[in-house]
XYZ file of C-alpha atoms in Angstrom:
336
model
C 0.000 0.000 0.000
C 1.355 3.404 -0.936
C 1.385 6.200 1.628
C -0.468 9.487 1.036
C 2.922 11.207 0.810
C 4.118 8.908 -1.988
C 0.847 9.411 -3.849
C 1.140 13.183 -3.531
C 4.745 13.183 -4.714
C 3.826 10.930 -7.645
C 1.199 13.463 -8.685
C 3.594 16.399 -8.312
C 6.355 14.638 -10.267
C 3.966 13.605 -13.024
C 2.496 17.088 -13.410
C 5.937 18.732 -13.297
C 7.194 16.286 -15.927
C 4.333 17.117 -18.286
C 4.808 20.861 -17.804
C 8.519 20.525 -18.590
C 8.004 18.694 -21.906
C 7.400 21.275 -24.657
C 5.422 19.038 -27.021
C 3.315 17.422 -24.314
C 4.719 13.948 -24.771
C 6.053 12.131 -21.727
C 8.385 9.158 -22.104
C 7.116 7.712 -18.813
C 3.475 7.650 -19.932
C 1.765 5.222 -22.221
C 0.200 6.661 -25.404
C -3.194 8.137 -24.652
C -2.360 8.904 -21.007
C -0.788 12.336 -21.535
C -1.772 15.144 -19.153
C -4.291 13.112 -17.186
C -5.013 15.344 -14.160
C -4.866 12.601 -11.524
C -2.110 10.158 -10.718
C -1.570 7.132 -8.536
C 1.607 6.048 -6.757
C 2.242 3.551 -9.542
C 2.788 6.523 -11.880
C 6.030 7.261 -10.050
C 9.210 5.468 -9.048
C 10.219 5.946 -5.416
C 13.938 6.758 -5.374
C 14.237 7.468 -1.638
C 11.913 7.336 1.352
C 13.499 8.759 4.493
C 12.363 11.299 7.101
C 14.896 13.806 5.753
C 14.099 13.258 2.079
C 11.465 11.311 0.130
C 11.912 11.407 -3.649
C 9.584 10.113 -6.365
C 10.399 10.163 -10.076
C 8.111 10.372 -13.083
C 10.094 10.345 -16.322
C 12.040 13.613 -16.694
C 11.044 15.036 -13.284
C 11.276 14.177 -9.597
C 9.368 15.483 -6.597
C 11.012 15.710 -3.192
C 9.519 16.035 0.285
C 12.089 17.652 2.559
C 12.470 17.129 6.307
C 9.523 18.257 8.409
C 11.750 20.559 10.505
C 13.071 22.424 7.443
C 13.440 26.133 8.149
C 11.003 27.809 5.718
C 13.002 31.023 5.283
C 16.288 29.231 4.629
C 14.485 26.753 2.353
C 13.071 29.525 0.158
C 16.469 31.197 -0.091
C 18.187 27.931 -1.001
C 15.665 27.298 -3.783
C 16.189 30.829 -5.082
C 19.941 30.256 -5.060
C 19.581 27.031 -7.058
C 17.569 28.934 -9.660
C 19.881 31.986 -9.762
C 21.901 32.620 -12.958
C 25.120 32.864 -10.918
C 24.727 29.177 -10.015
C 23.895 27.998 -13.547
C 26.071 25.053 -14.512
C 26.883 24.364 -10.860
C 23.580 23.499 -9.168
C 20.646 21.688 -10.743
C 17.847 24.282 -10.920
C 14.382 23.465 -9.562
C 11.239 23.110 -11.640
C 8.223 25.298 -10.862
C 5.673 23.580 -8.673
C 2.347 22.908 -10.369
C -0.269 25.467 -9.263
C 0.120 26.459 -5.621
C 1.814 23.198 -4.688
C 0.417 20.278 -2.695
C -1.794 21.089 0.286
C -2.038 19.356 3.640
C 1.583 18.211 3.933
C 3.804 18.966 6.910
C 6.949 18.619 4.775
C 7.993 21.138 2.093
C 7.798 19.741 -1.454
C 9.892 20.716 -4.463
C 10.171 19.518 -8.068
C 13.395 19.008 -10.032
C 14.593 17.717 -13.389
C 15.718 14.105 -13.251
C 19.481 13.661 -13.526
C 21.424 10.444 -13.994
C 23.288 9.613 -10.757
C 26.784 8.257 -10.263
C 26.859 4.533 -11.015
C 27.838 2.747 -7.763
C 28.744 -0.353 -9.786
C 31.476 1.531 -11.678
C 33.708 3.201 -9.065
C 36.473 3.839 -11.603
C 34.133 6.183 -13.480
C 33.254 8.238 -10.377
C 33.510 11.936 -11.314
C 36.030 13.023 -8.683
C 37.589 15.698 -10.880
C 34.166 17.069 -11.830
C 33.218 17.188 -8.167
C 36.367 19.150 -7.349
C 35.783 21.654 -10.153
C 32.097 22.139 -9.266
C 32.989 22.789 -5.629
C 35.674 25.290 -6.621
C 33.185 27.116 -8.854
C 30.574 27.112 -6.088
C 33.040 28.452 -3.526
C 34.117 31.228 -5.906
C 30.584 32.538 -6.527
C 30.381 36.189 -5.550
C 27.753 36.353 -2.812
C 26.932 40.032 -3.313
C 23.673 40.261 -5.230
C 22.538 36.727 -4.437
C 19.126 36.141 -2.826
C 19.377 36.528 0.881
C 19.991 36.769 3.646
C 22.153 33.721 3.038
C 21.471 30.945 5.545
C 24.398 29.264 7.285
C 25.869 26.133 5.746
C 24.420 23.276 7.797
C 27.450 20.951 7.908
C 28.276 21.460 11.608
C 24.572 21.243 12.502
C 24.345 17.885 10.715
C 27.350 16.625 12.666
C 25.674 17.656 15.927
C 22.472 15.907 14.827
C 24.454 12.725 14.137
C 25.874 12.824 17.665
C 22.397 13.283 19.114
C 21.195 10.310 17.077
C 24.043 8.174 18.432
C 23.250 9.170 22.009
C 19.610 8.188 21.484
C 20.308 4.848 19.801
C 23.740 3.626 20.914
C 24.940 5.539 23.960
C 25.994 2.305 25.683
C 27.903 0.840 22.727
C 31.543 0.085 23.643
C 32.746 2.414 20.849
C 30.518 5.339 21.862
C 32.925 6.826 24.468
C 35.676 7.126 21.839
C 33.335 8.878 19.416
C 32.171 11.139 22.225
C 35.762 12.078 23.170
C 36.630 12.850 19.547
C 33.562 15.084 19.344
C 34.445 16.922 22.542
C 37.936 17.650 21.203
C 36.565 19.552 18.217
C 36.405 23.352 18.411
C 32.972 24.835 19.098
C 32.461 26.081 15.541
C 32.796 22.538 14.159
C 30.155 21.340 16.628
C 27.680 23.984 15.454
C 27.984 25.908 18.729
C 29.739 29.042 17.439
C 30.682 30.871 14.268
C 33.864 29.837 12.508
C 36.979 31.892 13.364
C 37.692 34.998 11.301
C 40.956 33.553 9.992
C 39.092 30.797 8.148
C 37.622 31.584 4.706
C 33.881 31.941 4.162
C 32.082 31.098 0.950
C 28.882 29.685 -0.457
C 29.080 25.964 0.409
C 27.123 22.838 -0.442
C 27.269 21.501 3.110
C 26.868 17.763 2.428
C 29.153 16.803 -0.448
C 29.395 13.150 -1.475
C 29.154 11.387 -4.826
C 25.426 10.867 -4.384
C 25.052 14.626 -4.715
C 26.094 14.676 -8.373
C 23.916 13.926 -11.399
C 24.238 14.260 -15.149
C 21.650 16.581 -16.651
C 20.226 16.207 -19.192
C 20.302 12.469 -18.523
C 22.054 10.262 -19.339
C 25.234 12.017 -20.476
C 24.863 15.740 -19.804
C 27.346 17.671 -17.664
C 27.664 16.867 -13.968
C 25.766 19.161 -11.583
C 25.393 19.340 -7.810
C 22.011 18.497 -6.275
C 20.371 18.677 -2.832
C 20.442 22.240 -1.528
C 19.071 21.416 1.932
C 22.413 22.287 3.583
C 23.542 25.017 1.162
C 24.709 28.249 2.748
C 27.499 30.507 3.888
C 30.308 28.768 5.742
C 33.814 27.337 5.723
C 34.463 25.877 2.241
C 36.858 23.287 3.680
C 33.778 21.490 4.986
C 32.856 20.505 1.428
C 36.231 18.771 1.027
C 36.065 17.130 4.437
C 34.276 13.881 3.623
C 36.761 12.786 0.911
C 39.586 13.988 3.172
C 38.234 11.897 6.055
C 37.897 8.843 3.815
C 41.466 9.338 2.633
C 42.733 9.665 6.216
C 40.826 6.504 7.186
C 42.311 4.538 4.294
C 38.940 4.202 2.524
C 39.840 6.484 -0.400
C 43.006 5.601 -2.374
C 45.684 8.326 -2.391
C 45.546 8.675 -6.176
C 41.804 9.403 -6.120
C 42.254 11.920 -3.298
C 44.968 13.650 -5.314
C 42.752 13.723 -8.413
C 39.937 15.342 -6.450
C 42.120 17.823 -4.560
C 44.198 18.622 -7.646
C 41.098 19.421 -9.689
C 39.810 21.658 -6.886
C 43.016 23.642 -6.516
C 43.556 23.857 -10.301
C 40.101 25.471 -10.514
C 41.244 28.013 -7.882
C 39.081 26.748 -5.066
C 39.639 28.953 -1.994
C 39.271 26.348 0.773
C 42.929 25.267 0.795
C 46.194 26.764 -0.482
C 47.162 25.678 -3.982
C 50.796 24.926 -3.105
C 51.174 24.592 0.668
C 50.010 21.768 2.922
C 46.167 21.661 2.816
C 45.751 19.827 6.126
C 45.840 22.836 8.474
C 42.575 23.878 6.778
C 41.160 20.369 6.366
C 42.043 18.900 9.765
C 39.071 20.122 11.805
C 36.357 19.538 9.163
C 37.801 16.110 8.334
C 37.804 15.137 12.013
C 34.228 16.420 12.347
C 33.062 14.367 9.342
C 34.834 11.309 10.753
C 32.983 11.747 14.045
C 29.693 12.329 12.215
C 30.134 9.200 10.105
C 31.142 7.091 13.107
C 28.176 8.347 15.141
C 25.768 7.521 12.314
C 27.366 4.098 11.880
C 26.768 3.268 15.529
C 23.218 4.625 15.435
C 22.287 2.728 12.266
C 23.842 -0.563 13.310
C 22.135 -0.368 16.702
C 18.770 0.389 15.101
C 19.234 -2.609 12.789
C 20.366 -4.872 15.661
C 23.699 -5.733 14.047
C 27.397 -5.086 14.472
C 29.028 -2.343 12.337
C 30.219 -3.642 8.964
C 33.816 -3.402 7.740
C 33.541 0.132 6.349
C 31.687 1.395 9.419
C 34.256 -0.264 11.677
C 37.118 1.417 9.805
C 35.558 4.836 10.390
C 34.830 4.075 14.043
C 38.445 2.921 14.536
C 39.693 6.139 12.917
C 37.459 8.153 15.217
C 38.863 6.290 18.233
C 42.414 7.139 17.111
C 41.412 10.813 16.809
C 40.159 10.721 20.393
C 43.558 9.523 21.652
C 45.806 11.902 19.701
C 47.922 14.227 21.848
C 46.344 17.726 21.945
C 49.492 19.303 20.477
C 48.904 17.414 17.206
C 45.572 19.133 16.606
C 45.700 22.001 14.098
C 43.084 23.895 16.116
C 42.468 23.551 19.859
C 39.144 22.318 21.151
C 36.835 24.691 22.916
């Protein structure tokens, strides 16, 4: 049985798809079923169904229900940013919602063009260089004249939410104290408790960069674009490099791939790290924060599923434990 939310998103995606096709034909519809005003859940393909993001596709369009606690003012600004000409070729722009949008939902709903995602079965083809260039272009966008006021980038807030989730689901796990100590050793700004220091750069940031946030549009072989603006905002651009950096530090990302990604970013004049000097003084704190976030989520998810962490999750948890035991003098920034 399909939920009312899935049915609503199927209708939104279907209507948005038909409005986006100039000649009225829809490749997802059978002949004779074009522009039918009602839709069932079977008219859409559910791509994701989580509390923080439910996505249903109909042909060339998708509809997304965002988290119920989404800040409405920041959400509107983020959508305006995705549609702004200054972000063209960087962010996938939204589609207009049909009419006044769906009524009766507690979660904001948006519509987007469908883009072809990264193929998880072909890791060698992962667009690491494209990701680095797109981030550099995003970080170099001049913020003057953009819709505003710009909301804060939500990376540190997501890390804090991951810790809260761990405390709710796995506070008694044997690995939880090590994750907790690593979290406590982060400076306040990386825990979402203060603004970042003035000596760190500020730029327009994605806030949750991973390979699942890139799609080709038009599908299947258009240029790569960034998607998911839920965490977009003003912040420390090093945060957008932190997840690959953390994977590299944990031994999960091969050095040559890390160098391809970082080299493409610096060659495109990304401002998060120096182009010639050691990047780790800038990356250290965000990479440690993303390691803690990933470890906390790993413990929370494995506990909720009544299982032990898998090999990848264990590698991140072990890395987090090592961070918790490092001498304070080895940290690039002191905790607070």
